[in-house]
PDB file of C-alpha atoms in Angstrom:
ATOM      1  CA  MET A  28     -13.284 -37.943  15.677  1.00 73.00           C
ATOM      2  CA  ARG A  29     -16.605 -36.582  14.469  1.00 80.00           C
ATOM      3  CA  ILE A  30     -15.613 -33.077  15.555  1.00 82.00           C
ATOM      4  CA  VAL A  31     -12.475 -33.276  13.411  1.00 79.00           C
ATOM      5  CA  LEU A  32     -14.533 -34.398  10.407  1.00 81.00           C
ATOM      6  CA  PHE A  33     -16.850 -31.453  11.049  1.00 80.00           C
ATOM      7  CA  LEU A  34     -14.225 -28.791  11.799  1.00 85.00           C
ATOM      8  CA  VAL A  35     -11.709 -29.535   9.018  1.00 83.00           C
ATOM      9  CA  PRO A  36     -14.052 -28.617   6.130  1.00 83.00           C
ATOM     10  CA  ILE A  37     -15.262 -25.492   7.962  1.00 85.00           C
ATOM     11  CA  VAL A  38     -11.747 -24.262   8.745  1.00 86.00           C
ATOM     12  CA  LEU A  39     -10.586 -25.131   5.229  1.00 81.00           C
ATOM     13  CA  GLY A  40     -13.577 -23.328   3.723  1.00 84.00           C
ATOM     14  CA  ILE A  41     -13.019 -20.203   5.823  1.00 87.00           C
ATOM     15  CA  TYR A  42      -9.307 -20.186   5.008  1.00 86.00           C
ATOM     16  CA  CYS A  43      -9.924 -20.564   1.263  1.00 84.00           C
ATOM     17  CA  LEU A  44     -12.720 -17.995   1.283  1.00 85.00           C
ATOM     18  CA  VAL A  45     -10.532 -15.398   2.995  1.00 87.00           C
ATOM     19  CA  GLU A  46      -7.652 -16.185   0.659  1.00 84.00           C
ATOM     20  CA  ALA A  47      -9.906 -15.918  -2.407  1.00 84.00           C
ATOM     21  CA  ILE A  48     -11.349 -12.595  -1.249  1.00 84.00           C
ATOM     22  CA  SER A  49      -7.939 -11.126  -0.480  1.00 83.00           C
ATOM     23  CA  SER A  50      -6.347 -12.251  -3.768  1.00 82.00           C
ATOM     24  CA  ARG A  51      -5.948  -9.770  -6.590  1.00 79.00           C
ATOM     25  CA  ASP A  52      -8.356 -10.239  -9.502  1.00 76.00           C
ATOM     26  CA  ASP A  53      -5.593 -10.517 -12.079  1.00 75.00           C
ATOM     27  CA  GLU A  54      -3.712 -13.215 -10.133  1.00 76.00           C
ATOM     28  CA  VAL A  55      -6.574 -15.707  -9.719  1.00 77.00           C
ATOM     29  CA  ARG A  56      -6.320 -18.639 -12.117  1.00 79.00           C
ATOM     30  CA  HIS A  57      -8.883 -20.417 -14.352  1.00 82.00           C
ATOM     31  CA  LEU A  58     -12.077 -18.670 -13.149  1.00 81.00           C
ATOM     32  CA  SER A  59     -12.842 -15.139 -12.130  1.00 80.00           C
ATOM     33  CA  LYS A  60     -12.514 -14.264  -8.473  1.00 82.00           C
ATOM     34  CA  VAL A  61     -16.300 -13.985  -8.033  1.00 86.00           C
ATOM     35  CA  TRP A  62     -16.866 -17.502  -9.376  1.00 85.00           C
ATOM     36  CA  TRP A  63     -14.245 -18.948  -7.030  1.00 85.00           C
ATOM     37  CA  ILE A  64     -15.868 -17.224  -4.057  1.00 85.00           C
ATOM     38  CA  LEU A  65     -19.301 -18.541  -5.049  1.00 87.00           C
ATOM     39  CA  LEU A  66     -17.902 -22.040  -5.579  1.00 86.00           C
ATOM     40  CA  ILE A  67     -16.323 -22.007  -2.106  1.00 85.00           C
ATOM     41  CA  LEU A  68     -19.517 -20.673  -0.510  1.00 86.00           C
ATOM     42  CA  PHE A  69     -21.929 -23.121  -2.145  1.00 87.00           C
ATOM     43  CA  PHE A  70     -19.646 -26.193  -2.086  1.00 85.00           C
ATOM     44  CA  PRO A  71     -17.312 -25.595   0.867  1.00 81.00           C
ATOM     45  CA  PHE A  72     -15.217 -28.748   0.787  1.00 83.00           C
ATOM     46  CA  VAL A  73     -15.079 -29.347  -2.981  1.00 85.00           C
ATOM     47  CA  GLY A  74     -14.752 -25.614  -3.704  1.00 86.00           C
ATOM     48  CA  SER A  75     -11.936 -25.254  -1.187  1.00 83.00           C
ATOM     49  CA  VAL A  76      -9.996 -28.198  -2.573  1.00 85.00           C
ATOM     50  CA  ALA A  77     -10.538 -26.898  -6.123  1.00 85.00           C
ATOM     51  CA  TRP A  78      -9.354 -23.438  -5.052  1.00 79.00           C
ATOM     52  CA  LEU A  79      -6.190 -24.849  -3.523  1.00 81.00           C
ATOM     53  CA  ALA A  80      -5.483 -27.022  -6.557  1.00 83.00           C
ATOM     54  CA  ALA A  81      -6.477 -24.777  -9.459  1.00 80.00           C
ATOM     55  CA  GLY A  82      -7.498 -21.271  -8.482  1.00 78.00           C
ATOM     56  CA  ARG A  83      -5.035 -20.003  -5.945  1.00 75.00           C
ATOM     57  CA  PRO A  84      -2.518 -17.512  -7.334  1.00 71.00           C
ATOM     58  CA  VAL A  85       1.026 -18.699  -7.770  1.00 71.00           C
ATOM     59  CA  ARG A  86       3.044 -16.814  -5.196  1.00 68.00           C
ATOM     60  CA  ALA A  87       6.124 -15.893  -7.191  1.00 64.00           C
ATOM     61  CA  ALA A  88       8.147 -12.802  -6.503  1.00 63.00           C
ATOM     62  CA  ARG A  89       6.342  -9.850  -8.014  1.00 64.00           C
ATOM     63  CA  ARG A  90       8.314  -7.886 -10.578  1.00 67.00           C
ATOM     64  CA  PRO A  91       8.310  -4.136 -10.012  1.00 63.00           C
ATOM     65  CA  GLY A  92       6.434  -2.068 -12.556  1.00 63.00           C
ATOM     66  CA  PRO A  93       8.183   0.296 -14.949  1.00 62.00           C
ATOM     67  CA  HIS A  94       7.879   3.247 -12.570  1.00 59.00           C
ATOM     68  CA  GLU A  95       8.471   1.478  -9.267  1.00 59.00           C
ATOM     69  CA  ARG A  96      11.652   1.710  -7.268  1.00 57.00           C
ATOM     70  CA  SER A  97      13.616  -1.405  -6.524  1.00 59.00           C
ATOM     71  CA  ALA A  98      15.449  -0.193  -3.409  1.00 58.00           C
ATOM     72  CA  THR A  99      15.896   3.246  -1.903  1.00 59.00           C
ATOM     73  CA  ALA A 100      17.438   4.964   1.050  1.00 60.00           C
ATOM     74  CA  PHE A 101      13.924   5.503   2.478  1.00 61.00           C
ATOM     75  CA  PRO A 102      12.209   2.094   2.595  1.00 60.00           C
ATOM     76  CA  GLU A 103       9.290   3.480   4.593  1.00 55.00           C
ATOM     77  CA  TYR A 104       8.121   5.204   1.393  1.00 59.00           C
ATOM     78  CA  ASP A 105       8.334   2.073  -0.748  1.00 58.00           C
ATOM     79  CA  ARG A 106       5.124   0.269  -1.424  1.00 59.00           C
ATOM     80  CA  PRO A 107       3.819  -1.559  -4.480  1.00 56.00           C
ATOM     81  CA  GLY A 108       2.545   0.775  -7.148  1.00 57.00           C
ATOM     82  CA  ARG A 109       4.339   3.853  -5.843  1.00 59.00           C
ATOM     83  CA  PHE A 110       5.571   6.084  -8.664  1.00 62.00           C
ATOM     84  CA  ALA A 111       9.298   6.576  -8.990  1.00 62.00           C
ATOM     85  CA  ALA A 112      11.261   8.650 -11.466  1.00 63.00           C
ATOM     86  CA  THR A 113      12.863   6.710 -14.280  1.00 69.00           C
ATOM     87  CA  ASP A 114      15.557   9.375 -14.752  1.00 74.00           C
ATOM     88  CA  PRO A 115      17.799   9.743 -11.658  1.00 74.00           C
ATOM     89  CA  GLY A 116      18.936  13.203 -12.792  1.00 78.00           C
ATOM     90  CA  ALA A 117      15.357  14.458 -13.004  1.00 76.00           C
ATOM     91  CA  ASP A 118      14.641  12.888  -9.626  1.00 78.00           C
ATOM     92  CA  GLU A 119      17.572  14.712  -8.027  1.00 83.00           C
ATOM     93  CA  GLU A 120      16.516  17.990  -9.677  1.00 85.00           C
ATOM     94  CA  PHE A 121      12.980  17.561  -8.338  1.00 84.00           C
ATOM     95  CA  LEU A 122      14.250  16.814  -4.821  1.00 85.00           C
ATOM     96  CA  LYS A 123      16.530  19.869  -4.985  1.00 89.00           C
ATOM     97  CA  LYS A 124      13.544  22.084  -5.848  1.00 91.00           C
ATOM     98  CA  VAL A 125      11.519  20.559  -3.016  1.00 90.00           C
ATOM     99  CA  ARG A 126      14.324  21.261  -0.519  1.00 92.00           C
ATOM    100  CA  GLU A 127      14.689  24.857  -1.783  1.00 94.00           C
ATOM    101  CA  ARG A 128      10.939  25.428  -1.481  1.00 94.00           C
ATOM    102  CA  ALA A 129      10.905  23.975   2.040  1.00 94.00           C
ATOM    103  CA  GLU A 130      13.833  26.172   3.079  1.00 95.00           C
ATOM    104  CA  GLU A 131      12.087  29.250   1.640  1.00 95.00           C
ATOM    105  CA  GLN A 132       8.928  28.380   3.617  1.00 95.00           C
ATOM    106  CA  ARG A 133      10.983  27.981   6.805  1.00 95.00           C
ATOM    107  CA  ARG A 134      12.664  31.349   6.198  1.00 95.00           C
ATOM    108  CA  LYS A 135       9.299  33.070   5.718  1.00 95.00           C
ATOM    109  CA  ALA A 136       7.918  31.424   8.866  1.00 94.00           C
ATOM    110  CA  ARG A 137      10.928  32.642  10.893  1.00 94.00           C
ATOM    111  CA  GLU A 138      10.426  36.183   9.552  1.00 93.00           C
ATOM    112  CA  GLN A 139       6.735  36.153  10.455  1.00 92.00           C
ATOM    113  CA  GLU A 140       7.535  34.826  13.900  1.00 91.00           C
ATOM    114  CA  ARG A 141      10.174  37.525  14.391  1.00 90.00           C
ATOM    115  CA  ARG A 142       7.721  40.242  13.251  1.00 89.00           C
ATOM    116  CA  GLY A 143       5.100  38.848  15.592  1.00 86.00           C
ATOM    117  CA  ARG A 144       7.499  39.011  18.536  1.00 86.00           C
ATOM    118  CA  GLU A 145       8.549  42.552  17.627  1.00 84.00           C
ATOM    119  CA  GLY A 146       4.888  43.531  17.357  1.00 78.00           C
ATOM    120  CA  ASP A 147       4.152  42.025  20.783  1.00 74.00           C
ATOM    121  CA  ALA A 148       7.142  43.788  22.290  1.00 69.00           C
ATOM    122  CA  GLY A 149       6.004  47.110  20.757  1.00 64.00           C
ATOM    123  CA  GLU A 150       2.517  46.725  22.211  1.00 62.00           C
ATOM    124  CA  ASP A 151       3.950  45.976  25.671  1.00 58.00           C
ATOM    125  CA  ALA A 152       6.094  49.126  25.590  1.00 56.00           C
ATOM    126  CA  GLY A 153       3.194  51.267  24.320  1.00 53.00           C
ATOM    127  CA  PRO A 154       1.694  54.331  26.074  1.00 55.00           C
ATOM    128  CA  ALA A 155       1.379  54.041  29.794  1.00 49.00           C
TER     129      ALA A 155
END
């Protein structure tokens, strides 16, 4: 029983400390993040209970920013804060230019590779 009375405040303090450190500064309530961390460190049980009751951020669904995508065909590129075009037409035009540039780079690489092979073949058939 004494171990439980000893371990509960320590586990609670560690949990609240990690949660306070990993919370965003603008989401923490009532005090600044630094003050919550100090309160939890210096008064582990009282600070932890206070953090859970008054300081912990409310975990509501985060609204996307004005330049964030809501859902795309490539979810692996979606992450909070990632810029997204607000004009779908401009976005498509940009992607079209990117594809054209990539195709031009591929074409140039194929030409260089072909020239390199022709150069190697010419050196092999050189004077004997």
